Short mmCIF file of C-alpha atoms and ligand atoms in Angstrom, two decimals:
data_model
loop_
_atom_site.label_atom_id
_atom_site.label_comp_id
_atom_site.label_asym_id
_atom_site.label_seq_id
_atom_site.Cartn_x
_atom_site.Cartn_y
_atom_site.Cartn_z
CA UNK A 671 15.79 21.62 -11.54
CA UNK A 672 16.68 24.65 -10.00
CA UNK A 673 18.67 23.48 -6.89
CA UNK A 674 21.00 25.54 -5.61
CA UNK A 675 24.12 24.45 -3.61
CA UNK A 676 25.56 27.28 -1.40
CA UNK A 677 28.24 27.88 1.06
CA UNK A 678 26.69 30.60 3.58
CA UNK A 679 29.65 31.48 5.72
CA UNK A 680 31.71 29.69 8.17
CA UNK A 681 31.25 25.63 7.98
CA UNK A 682 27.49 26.68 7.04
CA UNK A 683 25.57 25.83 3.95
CA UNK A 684 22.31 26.18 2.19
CA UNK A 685 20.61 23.63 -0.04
CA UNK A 686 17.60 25.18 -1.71
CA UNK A 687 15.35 22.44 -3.55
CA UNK A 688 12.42 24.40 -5.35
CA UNK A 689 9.14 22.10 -6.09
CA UNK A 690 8.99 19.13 -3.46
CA UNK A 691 6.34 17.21 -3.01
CA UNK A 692 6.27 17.57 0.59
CA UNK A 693 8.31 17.87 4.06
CA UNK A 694 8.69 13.85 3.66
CA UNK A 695 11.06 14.28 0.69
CA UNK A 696 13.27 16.69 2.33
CA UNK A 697 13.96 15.01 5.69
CA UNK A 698 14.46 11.89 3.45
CA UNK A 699 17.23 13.78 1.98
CA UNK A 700 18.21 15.24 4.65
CA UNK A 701 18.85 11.60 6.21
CA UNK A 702 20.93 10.44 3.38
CA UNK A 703 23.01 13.35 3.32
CA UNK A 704 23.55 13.35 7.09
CA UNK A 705 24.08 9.65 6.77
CA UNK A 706 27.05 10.12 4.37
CA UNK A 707 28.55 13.18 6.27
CA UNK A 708 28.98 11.51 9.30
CA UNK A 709 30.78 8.68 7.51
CA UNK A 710 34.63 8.41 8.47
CA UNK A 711 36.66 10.77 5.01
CA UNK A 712 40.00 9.71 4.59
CA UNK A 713 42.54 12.45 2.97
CA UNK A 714 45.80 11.09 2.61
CA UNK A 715 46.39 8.70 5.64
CA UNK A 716 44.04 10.69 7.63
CA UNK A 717 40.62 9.50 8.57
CA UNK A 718 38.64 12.63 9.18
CA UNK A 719 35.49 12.28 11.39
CA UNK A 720 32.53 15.52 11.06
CA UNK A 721 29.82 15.91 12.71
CA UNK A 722 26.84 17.40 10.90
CA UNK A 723 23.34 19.01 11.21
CA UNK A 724 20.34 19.73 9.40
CA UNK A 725 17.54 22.05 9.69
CA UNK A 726 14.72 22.28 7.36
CA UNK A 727 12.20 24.86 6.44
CA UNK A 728 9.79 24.62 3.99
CA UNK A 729 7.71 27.11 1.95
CA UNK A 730 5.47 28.93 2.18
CA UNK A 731 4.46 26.70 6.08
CA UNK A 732 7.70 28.38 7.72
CA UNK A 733 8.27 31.84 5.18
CA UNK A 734 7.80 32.72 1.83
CA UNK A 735 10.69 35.44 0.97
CA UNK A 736 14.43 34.07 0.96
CA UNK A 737 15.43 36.02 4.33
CA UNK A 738 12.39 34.34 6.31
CA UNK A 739 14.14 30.84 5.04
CA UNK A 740 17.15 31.27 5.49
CA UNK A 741 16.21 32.46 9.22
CA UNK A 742 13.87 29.72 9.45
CA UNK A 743 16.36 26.85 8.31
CA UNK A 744 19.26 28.32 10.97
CA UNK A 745 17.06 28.51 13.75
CA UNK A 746 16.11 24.84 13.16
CA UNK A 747 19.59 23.70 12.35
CA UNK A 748 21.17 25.88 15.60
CA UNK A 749 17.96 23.72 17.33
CA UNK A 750 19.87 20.61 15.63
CA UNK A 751 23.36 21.60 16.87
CA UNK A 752 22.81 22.96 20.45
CA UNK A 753 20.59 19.55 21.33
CA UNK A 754 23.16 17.67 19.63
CA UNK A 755 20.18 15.98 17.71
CA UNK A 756 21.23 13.20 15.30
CA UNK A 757 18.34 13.75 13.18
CA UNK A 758 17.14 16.38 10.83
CA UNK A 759 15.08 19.24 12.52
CA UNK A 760 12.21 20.91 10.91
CA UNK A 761 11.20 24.77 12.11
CA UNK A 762 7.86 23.94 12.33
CA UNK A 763 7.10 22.06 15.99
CA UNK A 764 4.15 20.51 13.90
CA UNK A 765 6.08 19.25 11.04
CA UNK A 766 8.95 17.64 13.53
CA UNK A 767 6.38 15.71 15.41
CA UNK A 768 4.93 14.53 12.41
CA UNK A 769 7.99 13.45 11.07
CA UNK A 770 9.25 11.85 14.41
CA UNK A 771 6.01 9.73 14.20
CA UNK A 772 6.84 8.78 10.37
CA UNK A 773 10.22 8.02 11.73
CA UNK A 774 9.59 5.75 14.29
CA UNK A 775 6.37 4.18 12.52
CA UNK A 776 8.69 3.15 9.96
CA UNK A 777 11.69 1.78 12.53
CA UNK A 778 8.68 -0.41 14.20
CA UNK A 779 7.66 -1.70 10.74
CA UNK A 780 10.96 -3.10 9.77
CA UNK A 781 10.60 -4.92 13.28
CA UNK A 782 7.40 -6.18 12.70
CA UNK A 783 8.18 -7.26 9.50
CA UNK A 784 11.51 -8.75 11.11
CA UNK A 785 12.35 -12.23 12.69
CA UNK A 786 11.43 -10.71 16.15
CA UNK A 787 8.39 -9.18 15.32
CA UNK A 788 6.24 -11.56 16.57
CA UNK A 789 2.96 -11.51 15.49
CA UNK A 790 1.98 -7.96 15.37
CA UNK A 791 0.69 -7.80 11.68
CA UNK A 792 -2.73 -9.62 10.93
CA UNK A 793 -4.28 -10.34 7.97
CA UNK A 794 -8.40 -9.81 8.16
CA UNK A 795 -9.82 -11.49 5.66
CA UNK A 796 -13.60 -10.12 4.08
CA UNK A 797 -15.85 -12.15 1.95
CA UNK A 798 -17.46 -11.81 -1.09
CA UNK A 799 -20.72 -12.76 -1.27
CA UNK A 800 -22.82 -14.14 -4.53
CA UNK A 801 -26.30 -13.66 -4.89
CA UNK A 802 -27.57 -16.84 -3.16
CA UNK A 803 -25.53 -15.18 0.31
CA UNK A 804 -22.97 -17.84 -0.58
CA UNK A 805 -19.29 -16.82 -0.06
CA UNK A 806 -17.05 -17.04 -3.13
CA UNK A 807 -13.63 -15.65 -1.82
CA UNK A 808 -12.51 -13.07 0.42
CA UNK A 809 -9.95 -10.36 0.31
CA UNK A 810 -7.04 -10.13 2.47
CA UNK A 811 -6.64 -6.68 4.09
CA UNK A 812 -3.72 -6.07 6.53
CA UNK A 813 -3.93 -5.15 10.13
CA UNK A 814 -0.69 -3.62 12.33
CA UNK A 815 -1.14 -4.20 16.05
CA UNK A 816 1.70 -1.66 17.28
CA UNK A 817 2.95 -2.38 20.65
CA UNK A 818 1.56 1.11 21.57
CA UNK A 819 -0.54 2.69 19.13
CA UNK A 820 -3.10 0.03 18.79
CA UNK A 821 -4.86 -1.70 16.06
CA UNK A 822 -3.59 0.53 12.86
CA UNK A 823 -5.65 0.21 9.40
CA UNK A 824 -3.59 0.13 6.22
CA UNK A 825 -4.00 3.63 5.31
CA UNK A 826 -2.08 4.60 8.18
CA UNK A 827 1.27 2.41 7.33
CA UNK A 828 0.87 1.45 3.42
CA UNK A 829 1.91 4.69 2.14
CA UNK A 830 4.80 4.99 4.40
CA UNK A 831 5.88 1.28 3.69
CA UNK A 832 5.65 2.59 0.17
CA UNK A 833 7.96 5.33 0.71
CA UNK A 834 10.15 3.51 2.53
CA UNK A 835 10.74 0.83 0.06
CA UNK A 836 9.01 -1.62 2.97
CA UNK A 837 6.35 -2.55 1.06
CA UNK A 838 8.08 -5.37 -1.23
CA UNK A 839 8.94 -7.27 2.35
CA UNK A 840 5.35 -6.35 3.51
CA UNK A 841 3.81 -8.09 0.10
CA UNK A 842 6.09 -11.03 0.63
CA UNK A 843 4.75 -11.39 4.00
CA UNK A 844 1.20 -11.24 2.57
CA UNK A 845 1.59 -13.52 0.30
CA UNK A 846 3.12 -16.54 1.96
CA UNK A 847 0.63 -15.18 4.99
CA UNK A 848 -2.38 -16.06 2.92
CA UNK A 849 -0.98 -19.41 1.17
CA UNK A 850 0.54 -20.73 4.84
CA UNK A 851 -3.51 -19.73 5.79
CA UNK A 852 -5.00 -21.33 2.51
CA UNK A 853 -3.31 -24.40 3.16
CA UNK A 854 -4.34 -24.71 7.17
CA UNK A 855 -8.34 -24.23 6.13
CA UNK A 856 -7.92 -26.76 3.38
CA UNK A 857 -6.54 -29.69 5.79
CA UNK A 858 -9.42 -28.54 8.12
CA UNK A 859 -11.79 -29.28 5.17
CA UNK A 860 -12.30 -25.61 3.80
CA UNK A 861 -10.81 -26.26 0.58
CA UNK A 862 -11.36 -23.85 -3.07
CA UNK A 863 -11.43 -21.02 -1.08
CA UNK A 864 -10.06 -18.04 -3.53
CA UNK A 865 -8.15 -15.15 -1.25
CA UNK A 866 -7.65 -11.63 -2.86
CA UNK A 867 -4.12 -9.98 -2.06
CA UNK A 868 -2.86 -6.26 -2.12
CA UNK A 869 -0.15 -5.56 -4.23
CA UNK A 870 1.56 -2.10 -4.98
CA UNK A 871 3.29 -0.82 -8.12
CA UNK A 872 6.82 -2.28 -7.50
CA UNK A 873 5.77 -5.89 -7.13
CA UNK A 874 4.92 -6.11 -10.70
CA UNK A 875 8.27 -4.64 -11.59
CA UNK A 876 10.34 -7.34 -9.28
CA UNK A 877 11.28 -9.98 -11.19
CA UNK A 878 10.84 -12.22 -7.79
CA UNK A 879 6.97 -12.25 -7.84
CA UNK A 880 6.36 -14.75 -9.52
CA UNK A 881 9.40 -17.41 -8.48
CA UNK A 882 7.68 -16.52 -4.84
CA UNK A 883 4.17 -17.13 -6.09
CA UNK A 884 5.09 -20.57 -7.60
CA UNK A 885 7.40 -21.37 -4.83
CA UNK A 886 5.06 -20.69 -1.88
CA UNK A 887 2.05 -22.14 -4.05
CA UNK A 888 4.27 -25.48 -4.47
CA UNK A 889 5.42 -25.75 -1.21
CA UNK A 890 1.59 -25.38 0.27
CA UNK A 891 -0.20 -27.49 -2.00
CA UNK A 892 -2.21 -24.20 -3.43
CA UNK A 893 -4.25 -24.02 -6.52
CA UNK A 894 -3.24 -20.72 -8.50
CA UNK A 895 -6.87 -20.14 -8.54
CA UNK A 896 -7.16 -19.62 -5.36
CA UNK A 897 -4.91 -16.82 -5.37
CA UNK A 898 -6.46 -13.49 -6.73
CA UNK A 899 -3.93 -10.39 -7.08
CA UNK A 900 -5.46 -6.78 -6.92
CA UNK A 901 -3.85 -4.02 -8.99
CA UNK A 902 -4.83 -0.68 -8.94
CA UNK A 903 -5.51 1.60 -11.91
CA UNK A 904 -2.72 3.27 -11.66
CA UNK A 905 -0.08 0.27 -12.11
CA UNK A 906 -1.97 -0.91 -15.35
CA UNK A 907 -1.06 2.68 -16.38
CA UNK A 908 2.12 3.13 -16.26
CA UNK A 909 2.78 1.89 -19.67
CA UNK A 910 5.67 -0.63 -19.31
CA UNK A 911 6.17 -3.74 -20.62
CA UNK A 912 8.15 -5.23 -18.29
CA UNK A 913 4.88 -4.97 -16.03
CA UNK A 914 2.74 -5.96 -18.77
CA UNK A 915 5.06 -9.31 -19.54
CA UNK A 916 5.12 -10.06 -15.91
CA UNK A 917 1.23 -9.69 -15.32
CA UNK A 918 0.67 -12.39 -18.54
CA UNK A 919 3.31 -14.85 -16.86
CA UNK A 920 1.48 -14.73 -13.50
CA UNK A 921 -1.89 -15.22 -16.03
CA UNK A 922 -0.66 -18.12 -17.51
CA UNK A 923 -0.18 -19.95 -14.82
CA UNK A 924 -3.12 -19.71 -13.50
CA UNK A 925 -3.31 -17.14 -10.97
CA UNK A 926 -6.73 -14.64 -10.99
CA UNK A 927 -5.88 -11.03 -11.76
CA UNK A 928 -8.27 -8.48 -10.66
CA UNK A 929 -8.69 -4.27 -10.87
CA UNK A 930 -8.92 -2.87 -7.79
CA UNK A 931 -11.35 0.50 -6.93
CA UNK A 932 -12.18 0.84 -11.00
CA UNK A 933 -13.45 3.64 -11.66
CA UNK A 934 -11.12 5.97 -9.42
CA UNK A 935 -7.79 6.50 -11.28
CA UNK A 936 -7.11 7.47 -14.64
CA UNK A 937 -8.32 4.29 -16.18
CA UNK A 938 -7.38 4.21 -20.36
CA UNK A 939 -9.98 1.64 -21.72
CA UNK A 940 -7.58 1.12 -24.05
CA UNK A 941 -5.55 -0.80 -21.58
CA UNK A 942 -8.82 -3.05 -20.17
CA UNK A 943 -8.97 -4.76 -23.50
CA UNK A 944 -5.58 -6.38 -23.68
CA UNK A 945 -4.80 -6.86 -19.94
CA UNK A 946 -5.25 -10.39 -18.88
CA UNK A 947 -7.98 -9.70 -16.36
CA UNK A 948 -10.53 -11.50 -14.35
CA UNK A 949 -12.34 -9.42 -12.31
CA UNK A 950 -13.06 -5.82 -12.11
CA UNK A 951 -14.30 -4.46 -8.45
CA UNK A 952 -16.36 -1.23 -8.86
CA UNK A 953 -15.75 1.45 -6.29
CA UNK A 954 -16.97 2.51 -3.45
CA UNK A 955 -17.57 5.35 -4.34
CA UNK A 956 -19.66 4.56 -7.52
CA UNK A 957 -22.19 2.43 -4.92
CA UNK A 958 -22.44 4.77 -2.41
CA UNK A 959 -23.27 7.54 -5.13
CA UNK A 960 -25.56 4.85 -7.50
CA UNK A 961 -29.10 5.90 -5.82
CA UNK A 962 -28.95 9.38 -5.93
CA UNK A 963 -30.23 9.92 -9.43
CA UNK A 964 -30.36 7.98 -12.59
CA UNK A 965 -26.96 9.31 -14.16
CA UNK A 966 -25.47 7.57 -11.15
CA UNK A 967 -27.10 4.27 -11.51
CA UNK A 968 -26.06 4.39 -15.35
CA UNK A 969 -22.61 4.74 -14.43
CA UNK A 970 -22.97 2.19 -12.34
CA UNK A 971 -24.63 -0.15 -15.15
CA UNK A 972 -22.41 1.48 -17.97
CA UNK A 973 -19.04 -0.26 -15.52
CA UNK A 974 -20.97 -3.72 -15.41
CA UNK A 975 -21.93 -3.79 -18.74
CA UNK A 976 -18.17 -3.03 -20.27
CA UNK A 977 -16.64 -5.62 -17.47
CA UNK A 978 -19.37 -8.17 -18.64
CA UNK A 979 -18.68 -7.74 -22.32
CA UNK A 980 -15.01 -7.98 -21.83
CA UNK A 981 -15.67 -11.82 -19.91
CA UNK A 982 -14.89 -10.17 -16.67
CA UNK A 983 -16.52 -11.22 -13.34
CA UNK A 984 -17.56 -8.11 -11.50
CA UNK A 985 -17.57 -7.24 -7.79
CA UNK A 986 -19.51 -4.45 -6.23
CA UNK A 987 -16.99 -2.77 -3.13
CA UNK A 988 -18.74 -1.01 -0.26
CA UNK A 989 -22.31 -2.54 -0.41
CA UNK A 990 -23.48 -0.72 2.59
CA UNK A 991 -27.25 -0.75 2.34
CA UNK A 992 -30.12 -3.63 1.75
CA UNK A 993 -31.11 -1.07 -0.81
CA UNK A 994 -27.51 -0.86 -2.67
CA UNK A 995 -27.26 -4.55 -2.85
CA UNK A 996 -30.75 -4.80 -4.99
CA UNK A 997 -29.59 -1.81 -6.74
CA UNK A 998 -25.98 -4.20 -8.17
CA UNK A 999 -27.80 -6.95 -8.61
CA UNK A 1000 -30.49 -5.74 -10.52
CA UNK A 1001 -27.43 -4.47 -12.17
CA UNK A 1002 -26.05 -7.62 -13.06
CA UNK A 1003 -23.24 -7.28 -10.92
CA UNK A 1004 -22.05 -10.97 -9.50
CA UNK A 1005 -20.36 -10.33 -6.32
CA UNK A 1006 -20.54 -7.95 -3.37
CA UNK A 1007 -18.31 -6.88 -0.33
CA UNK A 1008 -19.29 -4.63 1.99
CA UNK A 1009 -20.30 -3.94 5.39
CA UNK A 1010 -23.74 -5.09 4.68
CA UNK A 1011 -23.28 -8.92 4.86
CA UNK A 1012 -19.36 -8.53 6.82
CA UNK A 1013 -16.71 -6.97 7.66
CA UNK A 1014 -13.05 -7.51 7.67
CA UNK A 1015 -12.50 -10.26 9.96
CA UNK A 1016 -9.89 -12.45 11.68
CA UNK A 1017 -8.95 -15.76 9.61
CA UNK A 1018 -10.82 -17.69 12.40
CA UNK A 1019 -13.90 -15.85 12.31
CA UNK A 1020 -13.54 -16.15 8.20
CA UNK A 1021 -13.35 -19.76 8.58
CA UNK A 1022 -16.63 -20.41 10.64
CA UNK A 1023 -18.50 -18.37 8.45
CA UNK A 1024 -17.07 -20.34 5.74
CA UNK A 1025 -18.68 -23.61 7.71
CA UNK A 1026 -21.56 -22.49 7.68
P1 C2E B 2209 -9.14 -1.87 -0.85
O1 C2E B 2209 -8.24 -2.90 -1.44
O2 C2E B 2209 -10.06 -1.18 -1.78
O3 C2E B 2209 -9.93 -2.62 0.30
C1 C2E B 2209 -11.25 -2.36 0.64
C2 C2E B 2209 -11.35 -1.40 1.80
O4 C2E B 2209 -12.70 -0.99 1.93
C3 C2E B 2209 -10.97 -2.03 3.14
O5 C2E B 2209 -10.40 -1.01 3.96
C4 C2E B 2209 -12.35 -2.44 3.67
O6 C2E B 2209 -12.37 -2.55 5.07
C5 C2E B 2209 -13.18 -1.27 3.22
N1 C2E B 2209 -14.59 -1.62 3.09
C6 C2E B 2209 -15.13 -2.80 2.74
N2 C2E B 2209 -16.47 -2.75 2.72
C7 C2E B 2209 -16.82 -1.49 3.06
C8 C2E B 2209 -18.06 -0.80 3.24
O7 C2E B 2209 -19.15 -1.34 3.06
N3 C2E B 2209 -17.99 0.52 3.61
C9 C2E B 2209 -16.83 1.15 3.84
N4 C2E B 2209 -16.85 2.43 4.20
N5 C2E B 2209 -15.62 0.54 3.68
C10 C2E B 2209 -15.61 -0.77 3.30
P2 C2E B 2209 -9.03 -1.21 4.71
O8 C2E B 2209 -8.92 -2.59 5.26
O9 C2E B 2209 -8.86 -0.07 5.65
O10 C2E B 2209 -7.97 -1.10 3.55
C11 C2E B 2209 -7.75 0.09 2.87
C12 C2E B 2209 -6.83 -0.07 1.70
O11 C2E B 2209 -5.51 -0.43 2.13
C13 C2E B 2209 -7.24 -1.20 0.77
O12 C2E B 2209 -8.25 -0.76 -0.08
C14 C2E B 2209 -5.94 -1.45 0.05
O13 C2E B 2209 -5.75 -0.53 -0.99
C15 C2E B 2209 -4.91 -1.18 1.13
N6 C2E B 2209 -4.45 -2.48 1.67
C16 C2E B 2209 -5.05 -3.29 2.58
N7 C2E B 2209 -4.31 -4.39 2.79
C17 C2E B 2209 -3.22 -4.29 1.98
C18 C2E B 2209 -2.09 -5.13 1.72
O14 C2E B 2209 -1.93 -6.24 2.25
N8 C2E B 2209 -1.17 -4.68 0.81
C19 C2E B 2209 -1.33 -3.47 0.17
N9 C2E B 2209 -0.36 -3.10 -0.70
N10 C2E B 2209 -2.38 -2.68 0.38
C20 C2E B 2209 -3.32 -3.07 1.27
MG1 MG B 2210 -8.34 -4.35 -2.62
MG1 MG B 2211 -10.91 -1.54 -3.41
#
């Protein structure tokens, strides 16, 4: 609502897009549109080549009346012109090299993820630990070793494999990661081990889930059970059925279902009752908080005791402290991961500790 599409003089235009989320959305745009521009026209027999350029500014970082803009936007797009720059150019120096990093982080991730990637994503596996010190399962959390940036955590490619529509390839990867894994520990003798997975918002909304969870199951000789899927909050939200049909189907057949970080998002209670769940993992943030005062700890207790009464099996995230794990315990809570007893760790590490 309220964009405005404007020629400004000469073979110059203005494209004013009033509340963006961000400077991520525009030079998204920007791409596609430059992407299309610079694609041969053909008027009559003619085939009619242009060259385009985009600068961006964004308010109120780079101006906040329509004449600082509008300067703001031509000096970038001049910037654009003069360097003969095939990308979209920001004003702000900070905002360009942020994007440029976006850019090429995502470039590198669709070549990780490709044939020649090689092995530069890893999958670290952490246990979960019952009350005896006994490890039940583990989760799977993934690991980018860039060619130059080093060892990256999740946060600092998920979102932008998100954006970028990567993140169905990168779940497919994690998936028939962890069964090709599941099925190598089982012929050396580690067998029932359960493995949490990731999974974002659009893999309950592609009907290919759970064809590849049966195929890659099938093909490695893998329980269901030992496959758990985490979904956040947010996914059980949205209120589709489409999502809601496709979690029962994965259900029935066996695979575990869990809620991921409960307690963070906007959860409806409403939606906990008739979601075919099997374990609920309490926050960080709720055990970091729980010995700071009574009304902490009865959150803490209140969470158990609704996961308990709804047949769930309950898992305490972030156990840091000697002190937190007597705390969830005492609690009634039946499984904790956190730094306390280990950290994410390479499958081979997982696998010794699973020996022992
Ligand atoms: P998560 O699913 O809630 O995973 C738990 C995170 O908490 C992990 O961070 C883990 O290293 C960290 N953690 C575990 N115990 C402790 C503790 O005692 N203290 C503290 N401070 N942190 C602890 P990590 O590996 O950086 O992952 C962050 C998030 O990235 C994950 O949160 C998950 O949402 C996402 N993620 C990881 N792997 C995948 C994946 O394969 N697919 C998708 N879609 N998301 C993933
Ligand atoms: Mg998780
Ligand atoms: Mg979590």
């Amino acid at each position: 609502a309220g964009t405005v599409l404007a020629r400004w003089g000469g073979d110059e235009f203005i494209l004013m897009m009033p509340g963006q989320s961000g400077p991520h959305d525009a030079i998204r745009l920007a791409r596609v549109m430059l992407e299309k521009l610079r694609r041969p026209f053909r008027i009559g027999e003619h085939e009619i080549k242009l060259d385009a350029h985009i600068g961006v500014a964004i308010s109120p970082i780079d101006g906040s009346t329509a004449s600082a803009l509008t300067h703001a936007s031509s000096v970038a797009t001049n910037h654009a012109r003069n360097t003969r720059m095939a990308e979209p150019q920001f004003y702000s120096a900070e905002l360009n090299a942020d994007a440029r990093l976006r850019l090429r982080l995502e470039r590198d991730l669709r070549q990780a993820l490709s044939a020649e990637g090689g092995d530069e994503l890893i999958l670290h596996y952490q246990p979960q630990f019952d009350h005896h010190g006994r490890i039940h399962a583990a989760e799977a959390l993934l690991r980018w070793q860039h060619p130059t940036l080093g060892l990256l955590p999740p946060g600092q490619f998920i979102p932008l494999a998100e954006e970028s529509g990567l993140i169905i390839v990168l779940g497919i990867w994690v998936i028939r990661t962890v069964c090709r894994q599941l099925r190598q520990w089982s012929e050396a003798g580690l067998q029932n081990v359960t493995i949490a997975i990731n999974l974002a918002s659009p893999h309950f909304l592609d009907p290919g889930l759970l064809p590849l969870l049966d195929e890659v199951t099938q093909a490695n000789g893998i329980d269901p059970r030992q496959i758990e899927l985490e979904l956040t909050e947010s996914m059980v939200m949205e209120d589709s059925d489409l999502v809601r049909n496709t979690l029962a189907r994965i259900h029935e057949r066996g695979f575990l279902l869990s809620i991921d970080d409960f307690g963070t998002g906007f959860s409806s209670l409403r939606h906990l009752s008739f979601l075919p769940l099997d374990t609920l993992k309490i926050d960080r943030s709720f055990i970091q908080n729980m010995l700071e005062g009574p009304r902490q700890a009865a959150v803490v207790r209140g969470i158990i005791a609704l996961a308990k009464s709804l047949g769930l099996r309950v898992v305490a995230e972030g156990v840091e402290t000697q002190e937190q794990a007597s705390a969830v315990r005492h609690e009634g809570c039946d499984l904790m991961q956190g730094f306390l007893h280990a950290r994410p760790m390479p499958a081979e590490t997982f696998a010794l500790r699973l020996k022992d």
